Coordinates of C-alpha atoms in Angstrom, one line a residue:
M1 CA -0.1 0.2 -0.2
E2 CA 1.6 3.2 -0.8
M3 CA 0.0 7.3 -1.4
R4 CA 0.8 9.2 -4.7
A5 CA 0.3 12.9 -5.4
S6 CA -2.8 12.7 -7.6
E7 CA -3.7 15.2 -10.0
E8 CA -1.0 17.8 -10.0
D9 CA 2.4 18.9 -8.6
I10 CA 2.4 19.8 -4.9
E11 CA 4.9 22.8 -3.7
I12 CA 6.5 22.6 -0.4
G13 CA 4.5 24.2 2.8
E14 CA 0.8 22.5 1.4
D15 CA -1.1 20.7 3.1
M16 CA -1.7 17.7 1.2
T17 CA -5.3 16.0 3.3
P18 CA -7.9 17.1 5.5
S19 CA -7.8 16.9 9.1
E20 CA -8.4 13.5 9.2
I21 CA -10.4 11.9 12.5
P22 CA -9.2 8.7 13.6
L23 CA -10.5 5.0 13.7
S24 CA -9.6 4.8 17.3
Y25 CA -7.3 6.6 20.1
A26 CA -6.4 6.2 23.8
L27 CA -5.1 8.8 26.3
H28 CA -1.7 7.0 27.7
D29 CA -2.2 6.5 31.4
S30 CA -0.1 9.2 32.8
F31 CA -2.7 11.8 31.1
L32 CA -5.8 10.5 32.3
H33 CA -6.0 12.9 35.0
S34 CA -5.4 16.0 33.1
H35 CA -6.6 15.4 29.7
C36 CA -10.1 14.8 28.1
S37 CA -10.1 11.4 27.4
S38 CA -11.9 12.4 23.7
C39 CA -10.8 15.5 22.6
F40 CA -7.2 15.1 24.1
S41 CA -7.1 18.8 25.9
R42 CA -5.8 19.8 28.6
L43 CA -8.8 20.1 31.5
P44 CA -8.9 22.6 33.8
T45 CA -6.8 22.5 37.0
E46 CA -10.2 21.9 38.9
N47 CA -11.5 19.2 37.3
F48 CA -9.0 16.9 37.7
T49 CA -7.3 17.3 41.1
Q50 CA -10.0 15.5 42.9
H51 CA -9.5 12.2 40.7
H52 CA -6.1 12.1 40.8
H53 CA -5.8 9.2 42.7
A54 CA -8.7 7.5 40.9
P55 CA -8.2 5.7 37.8
T56 CA -11.1 7.1 35.5
L57 CA -12.0 8.8 32.1
L58 CA -12.3 13.2 32.5
Y59 CA -13.9 14.8 29.6
C60 CA -13.8 18.7 29.2
S61 CA -17.9 18.8 28.2
S62 CA -21.0 17.3 27.5
I63 CA -20.2 16.6 23.9
C64 CA -16.4 14.8 24.5
S65 CA -18.7 12.9 27.4
S66 CA -21.3 11.4 25.1
S67 CA -18.7 9.9 22.9
H68 CA -17.5 7.7 25.3
F69 CA -17.4 4.2 24.0
S70 CA -18.2 1.7 26.5
P71 CA -18.0 1.2 30.5
A72 CA -16.1 -1.8 29.7
E73 CA -13.0 0.9 29.3
L74 CA -12.7 1.5 33.0
H75 CA -12.3 -2.3 33.6
L76 CA -9.1 -1.8 31.3
L77 CA -7.9 1.0 33.2
H78 CA -6.9 -1.1 36.2
C79 CA -4.6 -3.3 33.5
P80 CA -1.9 -0.7 33.0
P81 CA -0.5 0.5 30.6
S82 CA -4.0 0.2 29.1
S83 CA -3.8 3.1 25.9
D84 CA -3.0 0.0 23.8
L85 CA -5.7 -2.5 25.4
R86 CA -8.6 0.7 25.4
A87 CA -7.4 2.0 21.6
A88 CA -8.2 -1.7 20.4
L89 CA -11.7 -2.0 22.4
R90 CA -12.6 1.4 21.0
L91 CA -11.6 -0.3 17.1
L92 CA -14.1 -3.0 17.8
P93 CA -17.4 -1.5 16.4
H94 CA -15.4 -1.3 12.8
F95 CA -15.1 -4.8 13.1
L96 CA -17.7 -6.8 10.9
P97 CA -18.4 -10.4 11.7
S98 CA -17.0 -11.7 8.5
S99 CA -13.6 -9.3 9.1
S100 CA -10.1 -11.1 8.2
T101 CA -7.7 -11.0 11.0
N102 CA -5.1 -10.3 8.3
R103 CA -6.5 -7.0 7.2
I104 CA -9.1 -4.9 9.0
C105 CA -11.0 -1.3 7.8
G106 CA -8.3 -1.3 5.2
L107 CA -5.2 -2.0 7.6
L108 CA -2.5 -4.5 7.9
T109 CA -2.9 -6.0 11.4
N110 CA 0.3 -7.8 11.0
R111 CA -1.3 -10.6 13.1
E112 CA 0.9 -14.0 12.3
K113 CA 4.5 -12.0 12.1
L114 CA 3.5 -10.7 15.7
M115 CA 2.1 -14.0 17.0
A116 CA 5.0 -15.6 15.9
D117 CA 7.6 -13.1 18.7
E118 CA 7.3 -15.1 21.7
E119 CA 7.6 -11.8 23.8
I120 CA 5.3 -10.1 21.8
S121 CA 2.5 -13.2 21.1
A122 CA 2.4 -13.2 25.3
H123 CA 1.5 -9.5 25.3
V124 CA -0.9 -9.9 22.7
R125 CA -2.8 -12.8 24.0
Y126 CA -2.8 -10.8 27.6
G127 CA -3.9 -7.8 26.2
A128 CA -6.8 -9.8 24.2
K129 CA -7.7 -11.5 27.7
A130 CA -8.2 -8.2 29.5
I131 CA -10.3 -6.9 26.6
A132 CA -12.4 -10.2 26.8
A133 CA -13.3 -9.6 30.4
A134 CA -13.8 -6.0 29.8
R135 CA -16.3 -6.5 27.3
R136 CA -18.7 -9.0 29.1
I137 CA -19.4 -6.5 31.4
E138 CA -21.7 -5.1 28.3
M139 CA -22.2 -8.0 26.0
V140 CA -25.5 -8.7 25.3
E141 CA -26.8 -12.6 25.9
N142 CA -25.1 -15.0 23.8
E143 CA -22.8 -12.9 22.4
K144 CA -19.0 -14.3 22.6
N145 CA -15.6 -13.1 22.4
D146 CA -13.8 -14.1 19.2
A147 CA -10.4 -14.7 21.0
V148 CA -8.6 -14.7 17.4
L149 CA -10.2 -11.2 16.6
L150 CA -9.5 -9.6 19.7
E151 CA -5.8 -10.1 19.0
A152 CA -6.0 -8.8 15.5
A153 CA -7.2 -5.7 17.1
L154 CA -4.3 -5.6 19.4
C155 CA -2.0 -5.9 16.4
L156 CA -3.5 -4.0 14.3
V157 CA -3.0 -0.6 17.0
L158 CA 0.6 -2.3 17.3
T159 CA 1.0 -1.9 13.9
N160 CA -0.6 1.1 12.9
A161 CA -0.6 3.6 16.0
V162 CA 0.6 6.7 15.9
E163 CA 2.1 8.9 18.7
V164 CA 0.3 11.9 19.4
H165 CA 1.7 14.8 20.8
D166 CA 0.7 17.7 22.4
N167 CA 1.7 21.3 21.6
E168 CA 4.2 21.2 24.3
G169 CA 6.0 18.0 22.1
R170 CA 4.9 15.3 24.9
S171 CA 3.7 12.3 23.6
I172 CA -0.1 12.1 25.5
G173 CA -1.3 9.4 23.5
I174 CA -2.0 6.8 20.7
A175 CA -4.3 7.2 17.4
V176 CA -5.0 5.2 14.6
Y177 CA -6.0 6.3 11.4
G178 CA -7.6 5.4 8.3
P179 CA -5.6 4.7 5.3
N180 CA -5.5 8.0 3.9
F181 CA -2.8 8.4 6.6
S182 CA -1.7 5.1 7.6
W183 CA -1.3 3.4 3.5
I184 CA 1.9 6.8 3.4
N185 CA 5.2 4.3 3.9
H186 CA 8.7 5.6 5.6
S187 CA 11.1 6.9 4.3
C188 CA 14.8 8.3 5.8
S189 CA 14.4 11.1 3.5
P190 CA 10.8 12.1 3.2
N191 CA 9.0 14.2 1.6
A192 CA 6.1 15.4 3.9
C193 CA 5.5 15.6 7.6
Y194 CA 2.2 15.6 9.8
R195 CA 0.8 17.4 12.5
F196 CA -2.1 17.0 15.3
I197 CA -5.2 19.1 15.8
I198 CA -6.2 19.0 19.5
S199 CA -9.1 20.8 20.6
P200 CA -12.2 20.5 21.9
P201 CA -15.4 19.9 19.5
D202 CA -16.5 23.7 19.2
N203 CA -13.0 25.1 18.3
V204 CA -12.4 22.9 15.6
L205 CA -12.0 24.5 12.1
P206 CA -14.5 24.6 10.3
F207 CA -14.1 22.4 7.3
S208 CA -14.1 25.3 4.7
D209 CA -11.0 26.6 5.7
E210 CA -9.1 22.8 5.1
S211 CA -7.5 21.4 2.3
R212 CA -9.2 18.6 -0.1
L213 CA -7.8 15.3 -0.2
R214 CA -4.6 15.5 -2.8
I215 CA -3.3 11.9 -2.0
L216 CA -4.7 8.6 -3.9
P217 CA -3.8 5.4 -3.1
A218 CA -0.9 4.0 -6.1
G219 CA -3.2 2.4 -9.2
T220 CA -6.3 4.6 -7.9
K221 CA -8.0 7.3 -10.3
S222 CA -10.1 10.1 -8.6
D223 CA -13.0 12.6 -9.6
N224 CA -12.1 15.9 -7.8
G225 CA -10.2 14.7 -5.3
V226 CA -12.5 11.7 -4.5
H227 CA -11.0 8.2 -5.2
N228 CA -13.1 5.2 -5.6
I229 CA -12.1 3.3 -3.0
E230 CA -14.7 3.2 -0.2
F231 CA -12.9 3.4 3.5
P232 CA -14.3 3.7 6.8
K233 CA -15.2 6.4 8.7
G234 CA -13.4 7.9 12.1
C235 CA -14.9 8.3 15.5
S236 CA -18.0 10.5 15.2
G237 CA -15.7 13.4 14.8
S238 CA -14.1 12.8 18.2
G239 CA -10.4 12.1 18.9
P240 CA -6.9 13.6 18.1
R241 CA -7.1 15.1 14.1
V242 CA -3.8 14.7 11.9
I243 CA -2.8 16.7 8.8
V244 CA -0.6 15.3 6.1
R245 CA 1.4 18.6 4.9
S246 CA 4.4 18.4 2.4
I247 CA 8.4 19.5 2.9
K248 CA 9.4 19.3 -0.5
R249 CA 8.3 20.0 -4.1
I250 CA 6.2 16.6 -4.5
K251 CA 5.4 16.1 -8.5
R252 CA 2.4 14.6 -9.7
G253 CA 1.9 10.8 -9.3
E254 CA 5.1 10.6 -7.7
E255 CA 5.4 8.6 -3.9
V256 CA 3.9 10.3 -0.2
T257 CA 6.2 9.3 2.2
V258 CA 6.7 10.4 6.1
A259 CA 9.4 9.4 8.9
Y260 CA 8.2 6.9 11.5
T261 CA 11.4 7.8 13.5
D262 CA 13.9 10.5 14.6
L263 CA 15.9 11.2 10.8
L264 CA 19.0 12.2 13.3
Q265 CA 18.8 8.8 15.2
P266 CA 21.2 6.6 13.4
K267 CA 20.2 3.7 11.1
E268 CA 21.0 -0.3 11.0
I269 CA 24.2 -1.0 8.7
S270 CA 26.1 -4.6 9.1
T271 CA 29.9 -4.2 9.7
S272 CA 30.5 -6.6 6.6
N273 CA 28.6 -3.6 4.4
L274 CA 31.4 -1.5 5.7
A275 CA 34.8 -2.9 4.3
S276 CA 36.2 -6.3 3.1
S277 CA 39.2 -5.8 4.7
S278 CA 40.4 -7.5 8.0
I279 CA 41.8 -3.9 9.3
S280 CA 38.7 -2.1 8.5
S281 CA 36.2 -5.1 9.6
E282 CA 38.5 -5.0 13.2
L283 CA 38.3 -1.2 13.5
S284 CA 34.2 -1.5 12.4
F285 CA 34.1 -3.7 15.6
Y286 CA 35.6 -1.8 17.9
R287 CA 33.4 1.3 16.7
D288 CA 30.3 -0.8 17.2
E289 CA 31.5 -1.7 20.5
A290 CA 32.7 1.6 21.0
T291 CA 28.9 3.2 20.1
R292 CA 27.1 0.7 22.4
K293 CA 29.2 1.9 25.1
L294 CA 28.6 5.4 24.5
T295 CA 24.7 5.2 24.4
D296 CA 24.5 3.3 27.4
Y297 CA 26.5 5.4 29.3
V298 CA 24.7 8.6 28.1
D299 CA 21.1 6.6 28.9
E300 CA 22.5 5.8 32.3
V301 CA 23.6 9.3 32.9
T302 CA 20.3 11.0 31.8
A303 CA 18.5 8.2 33.4
E304 CA 20.3 9.3 36.8
Y305 CA 19.6 12.7 36.5
L306 CA 15.7 12.2 36.1
A307 CA 15.8 10.3 38.7
V308 CA 17.9 11.9 41.2
G309 CA 17.5 15.4 39.9
D310 CA 21.3 16.4 40.0
P311 CA 21.9 18.5 36.8
E312 CA 25.4 19.5 38.0
S313 CA 26.6 15.8 37.7
C314 CA 24.9 15.2 34.8
C315 CA 26.9 17.9 32.9
K316 CA 30.1 17.3 34.6
K317 CA 29.7 13.7 33.0
L318 CA 28.7 14.1 29.7
E319 CA 30.7 16.8 28.7
N320 CA 33.7 14.8 30.5
M321 CA 32.5 12.2 27.9
L322 CA 32.6 14.5 24.9
I323 CA 35.9 15.9 25.7
N324 CA 37.7 12.6 26.5
G325 CA 35.6 9.8 25.0
L326 CA 35.7 6.3 26.1
L327 CA 38.2 5.7 28.8
D328 CA 40.5 2.6 28.0
E329 CA 39.6 0.2 30.5
Q330 CA 36.2 0.5 29.1
L331 CA 36.6 -0.7 25.8
E332 CA 37.8 -4.3 25.6
V333 CA 40.7 -5.1 23.3
R334 CA 41.4 -8.0 21.6
E335 CA 44.7 -9.8 22.9
G336 CA 47.4 -9.0 21.0
K337 CA 45.9 -5.5 19.7
S338 CA 46.7 -2.0 20.8
Q339 CA 44.3 0.0 22.7
L340 CA 42.1 2.6 20.9
N341 CA 40.2 5.4 22.3
F342 CA 36.9 6.3 20.6
R343 CA 35.4 9.6 20.8
L344 CA 31.9 11.2 19.5
H345 CA 32.2 13.1 16.3
P346 CA 30.5 16.3 17.1
L347 CA 27.9 15.6 14.3
H348 CA 27.1 12.0 15.5
H349 CA 23.5 11.4 16.7
L350 CA 24.2 10.6 19.6
A351 CA 26.5 14.0 20.2
L352 CA 23.4 16.0 19.3
N353 CA 20.9 14.4 21.7
T354 CA 24.0 15.4 24.7
Y355 CA 24.0 18.6 23.7
T356 CA 20.0 18.5 23.6
I357 CA 20.4 16.8 27.5
L358 CA 22.7 19.5 28.7
A359 CA 21.0 22.3 27.1
S360 CA 18.3 21.1 29.2
A361 CA 20.3 20.4 32.6
Y362 CA 22.1 24.0 32.3
K363 CA 18.8 25.5 31.9
I364 CA 17.5 24.2 35.5
R365 CA 21.0 24.8 37.1
A366 CA 20.8 28.4 36.1
S367 CA 17.0 28.3 37.8
D368 CA 18.1 26.8 41.0
L369 CA 21.0 28.8 41.5
F370 CA 18.8 32.2 40.7
S371 CA 16.0 30.8 42.8
L372 CA 18.0 30.1 45.7
H373 CA 20.7 33.1 46.0
S374 CA 19.2 36.0 44.8
E375 CA 21.9 38.4 46.2
V376 CA 24.6 40.1 44.1
G377 CA 27.6 38.6 43.6
G378 CA 29.3 35.8 42.4
L379 CA 26.1 33.3 42.2
S380 CA 24.4 36.0 39.8
W381 CA 27.4 35.6 37.8
E382 CA 27.1 31.5 38.6
A383 CA 23.7 31.3 37.4
L384 CA 24.1 33.4 34.2
S385 CA 27.3 31.4 33.2
M386 CA 24.9 28.3 33.7
S387 CA 21.9 30.5 31.0
R388 CA 24.9 30.9 28.8
N389 CA 26.0 27.1 28.6
S390 CA 22.3 26.1 27.8
A391 CA 21.9 29.1 25.3
A392 CA 25.5 27.7 24.0
Y393 CA 24.7 24.2 23.4
S394 CA 20.9 24.9 22.2
L395 CA 22.9 27.2 19.7
L396 CA 24.8 24.8 18.4
L397 CA 22.1 22.5 17.9
A398 CA 20.5 24.3 15.5
T399 CA 23.4 25.2 13.5
A400 CA 24.6 21.5 13.2
T401 CA 21.2 20.4 11.7
R402 CA 21.2 23.7 9.5
H403 CA 24.6 21.6 8.4
L404 CA 23.3 18.6 8.1
F405 CA 19.9 20.1 6.5
C406 CA 22.1 21.2 3.3
F407 CA 22.6 17.5 2.4
E408 CA 19.0 16.2 3.7
S409 CA 16.5 18.3 3.4
S410 CA 14.0 16.2 5.5
L411 CA 15.4 17.8 8.3
L412 CA 13.1 20.6 7.8
V413 CA 10.9 19.7 10.8
S414 CA 14.5 19.1 13.7
V415 CA 15.9 22.5 11.8
A416 CA 12.6 24.3 13.0
N417 CA 12.3 22.7 16.1
F418 CA 15.8 23.9 17.0
W419 CA 16.6 27.2 15.7
T420 CA 13.1 27.9 17.5
S421 CA 14.4 26.6 20.7
A422 CA 17.7 28.4 20.5
G423 CA 16.1 31.3 20.0
E424 CA 13.9 30.7 23.6
S425 CA 17.1 30.1 25.2
L426 CA 18.8 33.3 23.7
L427 CA 16.0 35.8 24.6
S428 CA 15.7 33.6 28.0
L429 CA 19.7 35.0 28.4
A430 CA 19.0 38.5 27.5
K431 CA 15.6 38.9 29.8
S432 CA 17.6 37.0 33.0
S433 CA 17.1 39.1 35.7
A434 CA 20.8 38.2 36.7
W435 CA 21.6 41.3 34.8
D436 CA 19.8 43.5 36.8
S437 CA 21.5 42.9 39.8
L438 CA 24.6 43.0 38.2
G439 CA 23.8 46.0 37.0
K440 CA 23.5 47.3 40.6
C441 CA 27.5 47.1 40.2
G442 CA 27.9 49.7 38.4
F443 CA 26.5 47.9 34.7
P444 CA 24.1 49.8 32.9
V445 CA 20.4 47.7 33.2
L446 CA 19.7 46.9 29.3
N447 CA 16.1 48.0 28.7
L448 CA 14.6 45.6 26.3
S449 CA 12.1 47.2 24.0
P450 CA 9.4 45.6 22.3
L451 CA 10.1 43.6 19.1
A452 CA 8.8 46.4 16.9
K453 CA 11.4 48.4 17.7
H454 CA 13.9 45.4 16.5
K455 CA 12.7 45.1 12.9
C456 CA 16.0 44.5 10.9
S457 CA 16.5 46.1 7.5
K458 CA 18.9 43.6 6.3
C459 CA 16.9 40.6 6.4
S460 CA 13.4 41.7 7.0
L461 CA 13.1 38.7 9.1
L462 CA 9.6 39.5 10.8
E463 CA 8.1 40.5 7.7
S464 CA 8.9 37.3 6.5
F465 CA 7.1 36.0 9.6
E466 CA 3.7 38.5 9.7
V467 CA 3.6 37.4 5.8
N468 CA 3.5 33.8 6.3
L469 CA 0.7 34.2 9.1
S470 CA -1.1 36.3 7.3
F471 CA -1.5 34.5 3.6
G472 CA 0.6 31.0 4.0
Q473 CA 2.3 29.1 1.4
D474 CA 1.5 31.4 -1.7
Q475 CA 3.6 34.0 0.1
I476 CA 6.1 31.2 1.0
R477 CA 7.0 30.8 -2.0
K478 CA 7.1 34.2 -3.5
A479 CA 9.7 35.0 -0.4
G480 CA 11.7 32.3 -1.7
F481 CA 12.7 29.8 1.3
D482 CA 16.8 29.7 -0.3
S483 CA 16.7 34.1 -0.3
V484 CA 14.8 34.0 3.0
S485 CA 17.6 31.1 4.8
S486 CA 20.4 33.0 2.8
R487 CA 19.6 36.2 4.1
F488 CA 19.1 35.2 7.5
L489 CA 22.7 33.7 7.6
D490 CA 24.5 36.7 6.1
C491 CA 22.4 39.2 8.5
I492 CA 23.9 36.8 11.8
G493 CA 26.8 35.8 10.7
S494 CA 29.1 39.1 12.5
L495 CA 26.2 38.8 15.7
L496 CA 26.8 34.8 15.9
R497 CA 30.6 34.9 15.8
E498 CA 30.3 37.8 18.8
V499 CA 27.8 36.3 20.9
W500 CA 29.2 32.6 20.2
G501 CA 32.6 34.0 21.9
F502 CA 30.5 35.6 24.9
L503 CA 28.5 32.3 25.0
I504 CA 31.4 29.7 25.3
Q505 CA 33.6 31.2 28.1
G506 CA 35.1 28.8 30.2
N507 CA 33.4 25.9 28.3
R508 CA 36.5 23.4 27.1
Y509 CA 34.2 21.1 24.9
L510 CA 32.2 24.6 23.2
K511 CA 35.4 26.1 22.7
M512 CA 36.4 23.7 20.0
F513 CA 34.0 25.6 17.6
K514 CA 35.8 28.3 17.1
D515 CA 32.7 28.9 14.3
P516 CA 29.5 27.5 15.3
T517 CA 28.2 27.8 11.3
D518 CA 31.9 26.1 9.8
F519 CA 31.6 22.6 10.2
S520 CA 34.1 22.3 7.3
W521 CA 37.1 20.9 9.4
L522 CA 35.0 17.9 10.6
G523 CA 35.0 16.2 7.4
K524 CA 32.4 13.9 5.9
S525 CA 32.1 11.6 7.7
V526 CA 29.5 11.7 10.8
D527 CA 31.1 8.7 12.5
I528 CA 32.7 7.5 16.1
W529 CA 36.4 9.5 16.0
D530 CA 39.4 7.2 16.6
F531 CA 42.3 9.6 18.6
D532 CA 44.7 8.3 16.4
T533 CA 43.6 9.4 13.7
H534 CA 41.9 12.8 14.9
N535 CA 44.9 13.9 17.4
D536 CA 44.9 17.4 15.8
V537 CA 42.1 18.5 18.4
D538 CA 43.7 19.5 21.7
F539 CA 41.4 20.0 24.2
N540 CA 44.4 20.0 26.8
C541 CA 45.2 23.7 25.8
W542 CA 42.0 24.8 26.9
T543 CA 42.3 23.7 30.8
N544 CA 42.7 27.1 31.9
Q545 CA 39.7 28.9 32.8
S546 CA 39.0 32.2 31.7
V547 CA 39.0 34.8 34.0
S548 CA 35.9 34.4 36.3
G549 CA 33.5 36.9 37.7
I550 CA 32.2 39.4 36.6
E551 CA 35.1 40.9 35.5
A552 CA 35.2 38.8 32.7
L553 CA 31.4 40.2 31.5
G554 CA 33.1 43.3 29.5
N555 CA 30.6 45.5 28.4
S556 CA 27.6 43.9 30.1
E557 CA 25.2 46.1 28.2
Q558 CA 26.4 45.1 24.5
W559 CA 26.8 41.6 25.5
R560 CA 23.0 41.2 26.6
T561 CA 21.9 43.3 23.5
N562 CA 23.5 41.0 21.1
S563 CA 22.3 38.1 22.9
F564 CA 18.6 39.5 22.3
Q565 CA 19.1 40.7 18.7
L566 CA 20.6 36.9 18.2
G567 CA 17.9 35.3 19.9
V568 CA 15.0 37.8 18.1
H569 CA 16.3 36.6 14.7
C570 CA 16.4 32.7 15.3
L571 CA 13.5 32.7 16.8
L572 CA 11.5 34.4 13.7
Y573 CA 13.3 31.8 11.8
G574 CA 12.4 29.3 13.2
G575 CA 9.0 30.6 13.5
F576 CA 9.4 31.2 9.4
L577 CA 10.6 27.3 9.2
A578 CA 7.7 25.8 11.5
G579 CA 5.2 27.6 9.1
I580 CA 6.4 25.6 6.1
C581 CA 6.0 22.5 8.4
Y582 CA 2.9 22.9 10.5
G583 CA 1.0 26.2 8.6
P584 CA 0.9 29.7 9.3
H585 CA -2.5 28.4 11.9
S586 CA -0.2 25.8 14.1
H587 CA 0.6 26.0 18.0
W588 CA 4.1 26.7 16.4
S589 CA 3.0 29.7 15.2
S590 CA 1.0 31.1 18.4
H591 CA 4.0 29.8 20.4
I592 CA 6.8 32.3 18.8
R593 CA 4.4 35.3 18.7
S594 CA 3.6 34.9 22.3
A595 CA 7.5 34.1 23.1
L596 CA 8.8 37.5 21.4
S597 CA 5.4 39.2 22.4
Y598 CA 4.0 39.9 19.5
E599 CA 1.2 41.5 18.8
G600 CA -0.1 41.0 15.1
K601 CA -3.4 41.1 13.6

C-alpha cells in the first residue's frame, strides 16, 4: 500500500489532506487525570485534581463525554499500561462479523508475524484476555468474544498506531487513522510530515478552511479528489485529528512518504557492508562496540539525572565524555592489539542528543541557582554562566542540524524546532534578572524594547514571518525559502560569532567550535572518532579557565543586546520554517508570537 500525489504537483509547505479523524485513540495512562479522554485537550486544573488518585476517564464537555464508547473501557484502566488495550477496544465497532484477521478497515494487522515472536505474542494474548473480560460487562446474551479477532485488533494497534504529541511536544496518547494516513509509507528521506489538531469539538477549524484530499492510493483514479475506494469513517468527529503537509516539492504521481522515526537517529548498518579488509572490519567492530557503550553511558547518566535531579553531576559526566571519549578501560580490546580510544564526532546522533540534554541540564542549574541565591555577586554571575552554557548548546544544535539539512532537506522539521529552541534560550538569557543584579554593581541595565523596534532592515525576517502568518504557502513561494534562509545567515554572521565567543567562555568542549556555522574542518564522515587519527584537536590547551566573575563580562550591555537581537532572529527564522512544516495557523506560530510578545493581526 502506498499513497501518491494525485492530480497536480504539490509545492513545499502545502496541506495534502483535510484533517483526518481517527478510527481509534486512547490517552496514555499518565495523562488520564489531566486531559480529556475524547479530544485530548487539557482539562482545567480544578476539574481533575479531585480525581488524581482514582483511575477514571475525564472529559472537557458533555459533547466529549457523549463520545464515551463503553463502560468496558473503565475496566481496562486496572490493566496498566492500558492505552493499547483501550485503543483496540475502541476499534471493535468498526469490525464486521466476517472481518479478516489479516486486514481490518483497510489496515494490515500483522497478526501472524507478531504472534510468531514469543515475547510479543504473550503480551497480545494477555491483552486480548483483558479486553474479553472487560467486554463481558456489557455483552448481550449469547454474544461471545472471538479471541482471534481481539488479538487481531490489538496487533492492528501495535502495527498502525502513532504517538500523538501535544503543543509542548509531549506524547500524550496514541491514535489509529484510516488508510488515507496509515497507507503513507516510511522513508529516511521523506517529502512530507504531519501535525495534530488537539482541540475541543467547538474549536475545530471549519471545513471551509481545510485542504481537499490531494493524495490517492497507488493505481487509483479520482473524481475531484475523491477516489473510488470506500474507507471506514472516523470516530464520530472525536479524537485528535491529523493533517499531512509537504516539506519538499512533490511531482504528480510521486509517492508521498513520512518518517516513522527520528531522522537524526542512527540507521542499522551491518559491519560486513562497511569494508572487506580484516583491518577495516576490526575497526568497525571496535566502533560498534564503542557506540554501544557510549549510548549505554549517555542513557545511564540521563536516567540518573531524571531520577535524582542532579543537573550539575549530569553536566560534568556528559561533557567529560564528549572531551575524553571512551576511557581505555571501558573498551575491551582483543589480545595482541593496541589500545584504541574513541570519541564522538560532533555531528554524530549521540552527540546531538547529548547537546539536547546539556542544554536542559544547564537551564535547570541556572534556575535553581537564581531561585536559591538572589543576592548580588558571584552567585548571580554563576547563574548567568549556566544560562550562557544552555544557550550555547541550543545554538550549536541549531547550527549543526542546519549543516546536516544542506545534505538532507528532510530534516526541515528538526531544523525548525532547534532554531526555535535556540531563539527561546537566547531570549531567556537576555531577559534574565541576573543582569539586573549585575547592573547594581555599576553595569548599565538594558531596557529591552518591544519587538516592533527590533525590525531588521538587512534580512526582513519579521516581515517574512508576518507574511507567512497572514497569507500562508503562496507567499512562502514568492518570498523564496532559499532566499530567506540566505539572508538570515548573512545577517546574523558577525552577530553570531560575537555572541558565540561570549556564550562559550570557560567551556572546554564548546571552545572547539571557533565558528558554530563552520563544520568543514570535521570532514564528511559522521562516525565515532579515533584519537589516533584525529589528534589535531587539543582539548588540553583549554584547561585554563577564562577570568571568572564579573570582570570577565566586559561590556554587559553589549553582550545582552547582542544576545537579545540574535535570539529574535533565531526565533523568527524558526517560526518561518515552522510555518512551512505546520502551517500558518499551527500551535507553533502561536507559541512563537507569545515568546516574542508579538502583537499582530
